[in-house]
Coordinates of C-alpha atoms in Angstrom, one line a residue:
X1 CA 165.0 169.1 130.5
X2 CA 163.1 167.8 133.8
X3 CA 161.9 164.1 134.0
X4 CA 158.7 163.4 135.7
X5 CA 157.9 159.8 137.1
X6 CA 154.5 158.6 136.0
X7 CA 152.5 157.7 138.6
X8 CA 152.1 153.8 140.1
X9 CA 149.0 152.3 138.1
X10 CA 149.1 155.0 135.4
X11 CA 148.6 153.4 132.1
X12 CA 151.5 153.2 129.9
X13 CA 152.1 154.6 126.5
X14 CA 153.5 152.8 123.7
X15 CA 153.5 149.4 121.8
X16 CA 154.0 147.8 124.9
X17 CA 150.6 147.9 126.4
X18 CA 148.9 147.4 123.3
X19 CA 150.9 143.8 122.6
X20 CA 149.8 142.7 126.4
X21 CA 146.3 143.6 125.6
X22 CA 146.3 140.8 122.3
X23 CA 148.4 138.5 124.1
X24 CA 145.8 138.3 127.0
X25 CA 143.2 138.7 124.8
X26 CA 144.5 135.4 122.9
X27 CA 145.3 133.0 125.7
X28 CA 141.9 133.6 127.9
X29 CA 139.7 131.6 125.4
X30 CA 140.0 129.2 127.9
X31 CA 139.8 131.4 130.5
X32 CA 143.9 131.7 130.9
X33 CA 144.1 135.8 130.6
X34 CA 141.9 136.3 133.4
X35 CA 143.7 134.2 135.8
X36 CA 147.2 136.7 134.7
X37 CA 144.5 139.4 135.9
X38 CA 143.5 137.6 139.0
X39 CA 140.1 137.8 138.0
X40 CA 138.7 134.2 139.6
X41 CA 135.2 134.7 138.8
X42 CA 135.3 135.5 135.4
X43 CA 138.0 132.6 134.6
X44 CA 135.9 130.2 136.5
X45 CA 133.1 131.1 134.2
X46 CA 135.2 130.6 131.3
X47 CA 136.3 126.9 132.7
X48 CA 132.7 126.0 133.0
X49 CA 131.7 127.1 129.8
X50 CA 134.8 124.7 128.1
X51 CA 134.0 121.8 130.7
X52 CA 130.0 121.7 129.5
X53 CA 130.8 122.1 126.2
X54 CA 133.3 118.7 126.5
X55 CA 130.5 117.4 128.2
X56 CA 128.5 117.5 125.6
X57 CA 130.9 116.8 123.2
X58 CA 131.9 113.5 124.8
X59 CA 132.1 110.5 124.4
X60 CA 132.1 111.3 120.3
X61 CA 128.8 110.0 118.7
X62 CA 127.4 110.0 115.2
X63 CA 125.6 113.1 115.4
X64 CA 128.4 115.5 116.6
X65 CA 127.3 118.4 119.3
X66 CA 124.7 120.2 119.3
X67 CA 125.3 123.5 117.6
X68 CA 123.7 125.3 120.2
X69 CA 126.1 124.2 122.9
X70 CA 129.1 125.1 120.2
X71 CA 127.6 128.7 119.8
X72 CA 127.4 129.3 123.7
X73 CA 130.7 128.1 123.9
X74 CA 132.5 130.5 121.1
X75 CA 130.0 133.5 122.3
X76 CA 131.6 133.0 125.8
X77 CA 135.1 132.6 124.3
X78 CA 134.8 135.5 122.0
X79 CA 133.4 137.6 125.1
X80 CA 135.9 136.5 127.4
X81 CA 138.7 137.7 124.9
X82 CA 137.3 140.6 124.5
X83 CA 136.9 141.4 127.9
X84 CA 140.3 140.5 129.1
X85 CA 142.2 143.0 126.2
X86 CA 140.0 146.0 128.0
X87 CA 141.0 144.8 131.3
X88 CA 144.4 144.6 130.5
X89 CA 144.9 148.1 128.9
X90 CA 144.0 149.6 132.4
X91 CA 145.7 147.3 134.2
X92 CA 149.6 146.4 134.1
X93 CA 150.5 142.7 134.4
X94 CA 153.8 142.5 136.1
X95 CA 156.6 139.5 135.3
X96 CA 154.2 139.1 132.1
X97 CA 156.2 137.9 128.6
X98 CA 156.9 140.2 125.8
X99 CA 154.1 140.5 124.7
X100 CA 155.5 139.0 121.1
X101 CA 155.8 135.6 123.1
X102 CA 152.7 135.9 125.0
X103 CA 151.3 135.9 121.5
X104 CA 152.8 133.1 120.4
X105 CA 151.9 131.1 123.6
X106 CA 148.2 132.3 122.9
X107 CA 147.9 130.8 119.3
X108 CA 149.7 127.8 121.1
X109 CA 146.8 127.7 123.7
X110 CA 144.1 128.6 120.7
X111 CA 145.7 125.3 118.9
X112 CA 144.2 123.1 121.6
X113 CA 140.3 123.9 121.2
X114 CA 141.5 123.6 117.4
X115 CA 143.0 120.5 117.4
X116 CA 140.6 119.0 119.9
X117 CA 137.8 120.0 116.9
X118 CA 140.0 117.9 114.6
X119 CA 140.6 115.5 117.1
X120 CA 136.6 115.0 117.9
X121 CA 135.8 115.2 114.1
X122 CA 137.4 112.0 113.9
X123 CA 136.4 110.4 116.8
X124 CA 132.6 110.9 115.6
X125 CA 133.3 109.2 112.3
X126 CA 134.8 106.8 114.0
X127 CA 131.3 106.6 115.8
X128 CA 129.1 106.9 112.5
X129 CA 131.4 103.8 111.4
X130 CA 130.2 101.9 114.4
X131 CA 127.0 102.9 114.1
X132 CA 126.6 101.9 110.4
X133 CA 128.7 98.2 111.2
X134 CA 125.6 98.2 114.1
X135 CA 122.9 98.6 111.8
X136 CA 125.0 96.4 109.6
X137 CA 124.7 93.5 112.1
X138 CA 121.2 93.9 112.5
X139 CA 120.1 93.5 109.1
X140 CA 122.1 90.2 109.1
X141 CA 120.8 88.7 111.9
X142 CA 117.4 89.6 109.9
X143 CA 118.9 87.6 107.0
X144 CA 119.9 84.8 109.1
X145 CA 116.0 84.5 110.9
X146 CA 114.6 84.2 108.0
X147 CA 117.2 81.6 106.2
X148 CA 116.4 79.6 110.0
X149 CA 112.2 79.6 108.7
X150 CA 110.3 76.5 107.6
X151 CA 110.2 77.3 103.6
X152 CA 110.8 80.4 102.3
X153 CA 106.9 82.0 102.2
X154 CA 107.5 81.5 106.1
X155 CA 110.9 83.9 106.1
X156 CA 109.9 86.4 103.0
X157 CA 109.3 89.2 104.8
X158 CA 112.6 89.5 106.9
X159 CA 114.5 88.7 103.6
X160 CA 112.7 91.7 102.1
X161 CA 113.8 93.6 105.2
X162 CA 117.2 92.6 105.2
X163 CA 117.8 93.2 101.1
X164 CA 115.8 97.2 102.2
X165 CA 118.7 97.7 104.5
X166 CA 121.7 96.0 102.4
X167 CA 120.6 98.5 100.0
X168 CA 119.7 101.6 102.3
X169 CA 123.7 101.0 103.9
X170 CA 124.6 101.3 100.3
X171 CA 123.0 103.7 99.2
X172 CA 123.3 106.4 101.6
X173 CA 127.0 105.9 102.8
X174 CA 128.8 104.2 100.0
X175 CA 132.1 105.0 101.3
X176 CA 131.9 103.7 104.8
X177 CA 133.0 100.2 106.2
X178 CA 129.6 98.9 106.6
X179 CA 128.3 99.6 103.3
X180 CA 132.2 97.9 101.3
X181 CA 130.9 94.9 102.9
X182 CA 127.1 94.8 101.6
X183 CA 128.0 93.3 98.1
X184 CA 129.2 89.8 100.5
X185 CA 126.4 90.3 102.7
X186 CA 123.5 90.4 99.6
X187 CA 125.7 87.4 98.0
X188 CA 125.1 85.0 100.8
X189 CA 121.7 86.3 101.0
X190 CA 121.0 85.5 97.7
X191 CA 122.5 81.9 98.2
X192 CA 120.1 81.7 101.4
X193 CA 117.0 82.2 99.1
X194 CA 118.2 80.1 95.9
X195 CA 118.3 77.1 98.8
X196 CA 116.0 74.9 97.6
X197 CA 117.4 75.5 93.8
X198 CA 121.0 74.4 95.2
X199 CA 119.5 71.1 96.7
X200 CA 117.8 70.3 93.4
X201 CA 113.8 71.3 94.5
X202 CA 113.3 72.6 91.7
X203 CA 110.0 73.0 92.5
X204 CA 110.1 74.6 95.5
X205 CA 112.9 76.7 94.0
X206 CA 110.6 78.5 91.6
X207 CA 108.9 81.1 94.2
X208 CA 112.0 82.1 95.7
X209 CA 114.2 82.6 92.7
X210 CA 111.0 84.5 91.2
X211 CA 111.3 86.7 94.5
X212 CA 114.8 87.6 94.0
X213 CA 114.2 88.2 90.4
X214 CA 111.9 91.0 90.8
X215 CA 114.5 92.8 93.8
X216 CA 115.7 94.8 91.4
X217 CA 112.2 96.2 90.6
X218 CA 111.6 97.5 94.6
X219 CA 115.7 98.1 95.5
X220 CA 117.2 99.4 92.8
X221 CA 119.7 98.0 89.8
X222 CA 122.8 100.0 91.1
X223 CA 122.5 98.5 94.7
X224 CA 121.9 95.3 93.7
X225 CA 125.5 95.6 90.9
X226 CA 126.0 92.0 89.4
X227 CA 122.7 90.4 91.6
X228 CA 120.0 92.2 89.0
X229 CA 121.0 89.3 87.2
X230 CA 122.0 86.6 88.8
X231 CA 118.3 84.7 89.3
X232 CA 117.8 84.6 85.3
X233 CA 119.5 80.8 84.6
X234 CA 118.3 79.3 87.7
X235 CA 114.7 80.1 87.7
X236 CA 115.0 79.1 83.7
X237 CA 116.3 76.0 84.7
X238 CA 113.9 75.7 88.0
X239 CA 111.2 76.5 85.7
X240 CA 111.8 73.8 83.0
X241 CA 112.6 71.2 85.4
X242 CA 109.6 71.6 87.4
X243 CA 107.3 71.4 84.6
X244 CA 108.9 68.8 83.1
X245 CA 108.8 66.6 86.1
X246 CA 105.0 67.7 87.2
X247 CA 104.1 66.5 83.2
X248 CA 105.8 63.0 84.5
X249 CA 103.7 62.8 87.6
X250 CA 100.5 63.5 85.8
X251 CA 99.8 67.0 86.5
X252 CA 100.0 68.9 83.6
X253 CA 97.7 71.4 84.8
X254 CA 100.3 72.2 87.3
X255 CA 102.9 71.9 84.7
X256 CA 101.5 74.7 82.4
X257 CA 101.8 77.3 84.8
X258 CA 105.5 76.7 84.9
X259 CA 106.5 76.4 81.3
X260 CA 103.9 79.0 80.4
X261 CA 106.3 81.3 82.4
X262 CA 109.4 80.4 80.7
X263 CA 108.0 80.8 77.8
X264 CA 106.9 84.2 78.8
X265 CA 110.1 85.3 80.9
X266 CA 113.3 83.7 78.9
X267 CA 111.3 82.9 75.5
X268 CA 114.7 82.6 73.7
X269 CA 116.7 80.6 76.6
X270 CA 118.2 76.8 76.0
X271 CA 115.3 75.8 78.2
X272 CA 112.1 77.2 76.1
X273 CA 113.8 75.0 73.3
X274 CA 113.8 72.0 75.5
X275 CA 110.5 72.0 76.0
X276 CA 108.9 71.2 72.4
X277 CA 111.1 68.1 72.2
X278 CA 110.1 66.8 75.7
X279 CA 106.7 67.1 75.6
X280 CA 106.9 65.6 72.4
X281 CA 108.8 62.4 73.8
X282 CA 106.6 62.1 76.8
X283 CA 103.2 61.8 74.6
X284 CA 105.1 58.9 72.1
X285 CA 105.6 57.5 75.9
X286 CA 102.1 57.6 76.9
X287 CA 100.7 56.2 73.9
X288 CA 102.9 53.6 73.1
X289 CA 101.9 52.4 76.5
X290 CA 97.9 51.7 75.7
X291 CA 96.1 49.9 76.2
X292 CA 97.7 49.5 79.8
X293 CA 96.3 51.6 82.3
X294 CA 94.5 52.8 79.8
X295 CA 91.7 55.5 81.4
X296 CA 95.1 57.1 83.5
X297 CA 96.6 57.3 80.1
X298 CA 94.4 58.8 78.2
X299 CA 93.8 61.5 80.9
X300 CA 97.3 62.7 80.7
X301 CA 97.2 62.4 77.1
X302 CA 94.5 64.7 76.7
X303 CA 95.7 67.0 79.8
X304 CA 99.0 67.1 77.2
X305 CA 96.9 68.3 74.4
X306 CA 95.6 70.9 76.5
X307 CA 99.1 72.2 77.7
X308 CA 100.6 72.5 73.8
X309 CA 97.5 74.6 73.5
X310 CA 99.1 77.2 76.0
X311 CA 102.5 77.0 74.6
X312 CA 103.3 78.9 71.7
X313 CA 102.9 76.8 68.6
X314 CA 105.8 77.3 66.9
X315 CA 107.8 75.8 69.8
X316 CA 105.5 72.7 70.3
X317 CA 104.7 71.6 67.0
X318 CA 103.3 68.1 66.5
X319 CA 102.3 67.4 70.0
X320 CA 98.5 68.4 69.9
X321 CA 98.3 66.0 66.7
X322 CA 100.2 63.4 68.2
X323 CA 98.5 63.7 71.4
X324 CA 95.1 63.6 69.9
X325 CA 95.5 60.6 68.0
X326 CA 96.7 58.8 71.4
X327 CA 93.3 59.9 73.2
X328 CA 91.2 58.3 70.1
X329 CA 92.6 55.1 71.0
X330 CA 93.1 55.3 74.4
X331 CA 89.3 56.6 75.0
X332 CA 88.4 53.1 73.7
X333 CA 90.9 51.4 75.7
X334 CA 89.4 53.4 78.7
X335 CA 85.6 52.4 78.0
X336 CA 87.0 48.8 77.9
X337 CA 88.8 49.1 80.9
X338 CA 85.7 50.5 83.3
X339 CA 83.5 47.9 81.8
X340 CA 86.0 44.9 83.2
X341 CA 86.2 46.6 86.5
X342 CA 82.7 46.9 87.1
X343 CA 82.4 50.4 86.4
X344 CA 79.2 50.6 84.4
X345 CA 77.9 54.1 84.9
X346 CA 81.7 55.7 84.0
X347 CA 82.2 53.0 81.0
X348 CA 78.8 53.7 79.3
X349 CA 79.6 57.7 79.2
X350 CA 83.1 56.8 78.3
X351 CA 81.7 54.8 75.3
X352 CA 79.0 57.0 74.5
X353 CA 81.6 60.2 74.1
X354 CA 83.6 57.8 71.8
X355 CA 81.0 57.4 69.2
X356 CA 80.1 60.6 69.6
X357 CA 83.2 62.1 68.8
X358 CA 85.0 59.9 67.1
X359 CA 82.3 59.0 63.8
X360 CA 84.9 57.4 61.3
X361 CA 86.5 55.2 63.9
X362 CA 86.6 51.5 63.7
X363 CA 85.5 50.6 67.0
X364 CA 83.0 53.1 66.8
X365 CA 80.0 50.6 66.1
X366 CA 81.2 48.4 69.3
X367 CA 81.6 51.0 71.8
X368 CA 77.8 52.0 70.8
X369 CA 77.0 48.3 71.6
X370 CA 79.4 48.0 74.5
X371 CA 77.5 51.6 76.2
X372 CA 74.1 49.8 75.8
X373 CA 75.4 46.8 77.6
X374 CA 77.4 49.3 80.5
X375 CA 73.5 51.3 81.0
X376 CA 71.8 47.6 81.4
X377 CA 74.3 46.5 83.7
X378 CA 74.3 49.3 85.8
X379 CA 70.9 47.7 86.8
X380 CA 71.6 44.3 86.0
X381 CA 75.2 43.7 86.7
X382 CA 75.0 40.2 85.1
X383 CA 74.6 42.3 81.9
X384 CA 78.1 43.0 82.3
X385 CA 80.0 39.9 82.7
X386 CA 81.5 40.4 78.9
X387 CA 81.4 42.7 76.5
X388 CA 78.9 42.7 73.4
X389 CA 80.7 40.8 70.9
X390 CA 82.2 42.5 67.5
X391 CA 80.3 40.1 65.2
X392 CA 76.7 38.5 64.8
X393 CA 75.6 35.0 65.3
X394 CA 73.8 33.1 62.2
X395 CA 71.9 30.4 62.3
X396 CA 67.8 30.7 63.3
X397 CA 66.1 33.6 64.3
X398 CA 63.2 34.1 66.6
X399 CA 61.1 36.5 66.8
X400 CA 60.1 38.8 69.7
X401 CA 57.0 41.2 69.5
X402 CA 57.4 44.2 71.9
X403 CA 54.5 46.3 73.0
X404 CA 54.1 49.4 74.9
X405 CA 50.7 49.1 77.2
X406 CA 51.9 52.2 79.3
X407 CA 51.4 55.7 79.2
X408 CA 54.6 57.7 77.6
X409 CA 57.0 56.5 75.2
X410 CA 59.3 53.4 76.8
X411 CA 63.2 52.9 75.2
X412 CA 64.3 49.1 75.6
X413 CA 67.8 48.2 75.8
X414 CA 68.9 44.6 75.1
X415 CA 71.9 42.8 74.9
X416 CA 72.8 39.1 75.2
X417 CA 74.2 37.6 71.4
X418 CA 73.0 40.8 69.7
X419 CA 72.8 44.4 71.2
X420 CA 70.6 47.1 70.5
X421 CA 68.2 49.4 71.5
X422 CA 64.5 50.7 70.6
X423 CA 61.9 53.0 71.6
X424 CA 57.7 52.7 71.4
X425 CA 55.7 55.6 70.9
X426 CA 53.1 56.4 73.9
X427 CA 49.6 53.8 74.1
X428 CA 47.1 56.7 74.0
X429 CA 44.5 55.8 76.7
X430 CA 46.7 53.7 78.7
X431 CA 47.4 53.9 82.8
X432 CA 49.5 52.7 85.1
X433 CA 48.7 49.5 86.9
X434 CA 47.8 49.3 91.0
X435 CA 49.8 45.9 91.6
X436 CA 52.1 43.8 89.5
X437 CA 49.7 41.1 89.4
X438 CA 47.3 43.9 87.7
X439 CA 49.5 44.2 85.0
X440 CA 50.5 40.7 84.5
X441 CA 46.7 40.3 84.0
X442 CA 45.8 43.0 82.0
X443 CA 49.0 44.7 80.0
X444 CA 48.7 44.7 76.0
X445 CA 45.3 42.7 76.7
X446 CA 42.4 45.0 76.0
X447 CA 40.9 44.6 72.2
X448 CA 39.9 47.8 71.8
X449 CA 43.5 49.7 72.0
X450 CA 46.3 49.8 69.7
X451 CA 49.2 49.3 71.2
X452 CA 52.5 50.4 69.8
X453 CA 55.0 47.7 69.3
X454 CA 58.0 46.6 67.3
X455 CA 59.3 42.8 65.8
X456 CA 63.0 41.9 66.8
X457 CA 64.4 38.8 65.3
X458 CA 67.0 37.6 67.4
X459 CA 69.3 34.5 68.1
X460 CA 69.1 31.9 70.6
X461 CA 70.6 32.9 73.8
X462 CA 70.4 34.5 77.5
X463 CA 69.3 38.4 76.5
X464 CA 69.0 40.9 79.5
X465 CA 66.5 44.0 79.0
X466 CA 66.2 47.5 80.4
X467 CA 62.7 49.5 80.3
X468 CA 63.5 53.7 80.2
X469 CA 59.9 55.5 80.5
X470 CA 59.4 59.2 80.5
X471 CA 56.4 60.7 81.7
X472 CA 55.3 64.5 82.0
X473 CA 53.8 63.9 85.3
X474 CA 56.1 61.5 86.9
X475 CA 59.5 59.8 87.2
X476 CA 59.3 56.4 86.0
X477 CA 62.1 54.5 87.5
X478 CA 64.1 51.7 85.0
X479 CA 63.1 47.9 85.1
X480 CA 65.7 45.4 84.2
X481 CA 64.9 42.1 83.7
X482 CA 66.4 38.5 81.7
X483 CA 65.0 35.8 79.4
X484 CA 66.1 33.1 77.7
X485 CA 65.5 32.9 74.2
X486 CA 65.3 29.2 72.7
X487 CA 65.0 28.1 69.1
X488 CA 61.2 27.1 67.7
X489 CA 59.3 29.8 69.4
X490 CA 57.7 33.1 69.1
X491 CA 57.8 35.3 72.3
X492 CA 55.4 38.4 73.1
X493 CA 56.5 41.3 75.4
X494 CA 54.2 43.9 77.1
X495 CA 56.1 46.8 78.9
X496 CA 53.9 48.1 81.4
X497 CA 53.9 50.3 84.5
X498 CA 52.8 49.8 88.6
X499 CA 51.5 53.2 90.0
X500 CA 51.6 51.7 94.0
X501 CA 52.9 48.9 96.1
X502 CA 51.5 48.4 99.9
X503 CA 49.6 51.3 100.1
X504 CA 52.5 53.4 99.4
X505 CA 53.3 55.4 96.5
X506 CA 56.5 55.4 95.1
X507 CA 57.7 56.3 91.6
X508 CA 55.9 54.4 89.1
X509 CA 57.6 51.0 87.8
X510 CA 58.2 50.1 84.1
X511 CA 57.7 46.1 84.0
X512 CA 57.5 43.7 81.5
X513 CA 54.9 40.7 80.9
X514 CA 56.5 38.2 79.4
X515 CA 54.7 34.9 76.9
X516 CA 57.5 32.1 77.5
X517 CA 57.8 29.2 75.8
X518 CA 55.7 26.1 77.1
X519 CA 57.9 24.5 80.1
X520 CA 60.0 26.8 80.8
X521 CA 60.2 29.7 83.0
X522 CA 61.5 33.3 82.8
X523 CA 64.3 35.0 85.0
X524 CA 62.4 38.7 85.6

């Protein structure tokens, strides 16, 4: 048999060329096969492609690299290899390894890019981690602005903030760091806002614990976990308390908007049953009190009456009833107490309501006295130096004729040892006088008229009067005057009005001409 040498750069048959071509093919991923070629350009390329791609890759952040930079990258790679087996069939690489360990060096080298991938995979979450403890920090340092405001209206809105991204942390990335730590974070939020409740305002406490009530509402039950109920005793309490202590301070007004929302929001809580026994306490209180500061008293009494009325009945039964019976007296009391002070205008409408109101009462006949006293006085303070008194003088009686010699009906008011009041029908035909001294001259004088007029028969003593004319055309204005009634005589009275004083015309005058006794004068 001959043997015939192959020729120099012939390529060669067998397994062997075929196991060089996948062993280059497997290490020059990273550009390694065409540096055993000698092919600079090409593994240069290859170098660049794995350098930008590490470039963008590093330093590891949140969102990973961009898959368009990892798809340049493999298509260069997956090239490359391919490239490098054709090459390598043609060409023979002297002092290579068997091609069984150039294999296995290959996957070694393919391990890198593949462990680098696991490597980097955990570097970014590493970096979400950071990112979410960031955001983290954040929303405290919203919490902790808004527990630095002036009240908590002042700081709501970062609070709302804050709890938004407690809950957002939680919700989208419960398994991370940032999030495990959000149940402390809303804790001590939640101890921010209940403030004013910890420091006993109760007050102040309501709006805030009302706030943090309703998260659940905007964030979310499950991110809120044992929270969703946590405001439910202390706004009960805050509730309670603050009504209770704005019915002590007088404002019952205020008071009702509180309990009306316990009632509404924990009707069956320890505190809703409270509140029938403590209103109940504080009107016995207020009326056991009278008649001391008697017109304050009253007020809340009756502001009390009105607050069981918004309550449900069932839970504050007895204090309307209770309370009612404390105004009856107190009105009184209060009508009493305006007259001493000088209040004449307030005390006559106080004791005008009473009877009124009040038919079967006692005292009613007095307070009608006692306002008739309060409506002189309010023209004639010396009217109110006491009140009316409760019983009626014997002994002689004079009598006092009244007359009305002015146009419209006139009402006289009187009070001095006896009070009362009385009202003349209109003198057809009469008119209003140009001058006092006119009608001192000529009132209840003229033979031909018939003047309307009314006998009083009263006791001896210092009586003040008050003249109330109506007229279609004009506003009469009141006249008060005072006489002296002494025993023996028989005294005439002529109510009368002036039309003009000085050239000027003001609102006609009601007056009086008076007949006294011989000897004495008269205090007009």
């Amino acid at each position: 048999m001959v043997s015939v040498a192959a020729p120099a750069g012939e390529v060669r048959a067998g397994c062997e060329p075929l196991g060089e071509r996948v062993s280059v093919a497997a290490v020059n991923g990273l550009g390694l096969g065409y540096l055993a070629l000698r092919q600079w350009l090409l593994a240069g390329v290859c170098v660049v492609a794995t350098a930008g791609l590490l470039l963008a890759a590093l330093p590891a952040s949140p969102d990973g690299v961009p898959g368009l930079f990892v798809a340049v990258w493999a298509a260069v790679a997956v090239l490359a290899a391919a490239d490098a087996a054709r090459r390598a069939l043609r060409r023979p690489l002297p002092g290579w390894p068997r091609p069984a360990l150039a294999l296995v060096l290959g996957l070694v080298l393919l391990a890198v890019p593949a462990g680098g991938a696991v490597a980097y995979e955990s570097a970014r979450d590493e970096a979400v981690e950071e990112m979410l403890l960031e955001r983290l920090a954040k929303t405290d340092a919203l919490a902790e602005r808004a527990s630095g405001r002036a009240g908590f209206a002042a700081g709501k809105k970062e609070y709302t903030r804050a709890v938004e991204g407690y809950a957002g942390l939680a919700a989208d990335h419960p398994e991370r760091r940032a999030a495990k730590k959000v149940p402390a974070k809303l804790e001590a939020l939640y101890e921010s806002v209940a403030t004013p409740y910890r420091e006993d305002d109760h007050c102040e406490a309501v709006e805030p614990l009302t706030y943090l009530r309703g998260l659940p509402d905007s964030v979310g039950e499950k991110a809120l976990g044992k929270l969703t109920t946590w405001p439910d005793k202390p706004l009960a309490d805050a509730l309670y308390t603050c009504g209770m202590d704005l019915v002590g301070q007088g404002q019952a007004g205020t008071a009702g908007d509180h309990l009306t929302a316990l009632f509404e929001e924990f009707p069956e809580s320890k505190e809703a049953g409270q509140v029938g026994p403590a209103l109940l306490a504080e009107v016995s209180e207020r009326s056991g009190a009278l008649p001391d500061d008697a017109c304050d008293t009253t007020s809340r009494l009756r502001a009390l009456d009105s607050l069981a009325d918004k309550l449900p009945e069932e839970s504050v039964s007895g204090v309307s009833g209770k309370a009612r019976s404390g105004v009856e007296k107190g009105t009184y009391s209060c009508g009493v107490e305006e007259f001493e002070d000088g209040k004449f205008s307030e005390a006559a409408k106080t004791f005008t309501d009473f009877a009124d109101t009040y038919k079967g009462n006692k005292n009613r006949d007095k307070a009608r006295k006692a306002a008739i006293a309060a409506e002189i006085a309010e023209e004639r303070p010396a009217a109110g130096r006491k009140l009316p008194s409760a019983k009626t003088p014997g002994g002689t009686r004079m009598e006092l004729v009244v007359s009305n010699g002015g146009p419209g009906a006139v009402e006289i008011l009187y009070t001095g040892p006896v009070t009362g009041r009385l009202t003349l029908k209109a003198c057809a035909g009469c008119k209003a006088y140009g001058s006092v001294a006119a009608g001192k001259a000529g009132a209840c004088k003229d033979k031909s008229k018939s003047y309307p007029k009314q006998r009083l028969s009263l006791p001896a003593g210092q009586y003040h009067f008050l003249y109330k004319r109506g007229s279609s055309t004009d506003t009469v204005r009141n006249h008060s005057s005072g006489a002296t009634i002494e025993p023996g005589y028989t005294y005439t009275d002529c109510a009368y009005t002036v039309k003009g004083l000085g050239g000027l015309i003001p609102p006609p005058v009601d007056a009086a001409a008076w007949t006294p006794p011989p000897g004495t004068g008269r205090d007009r």
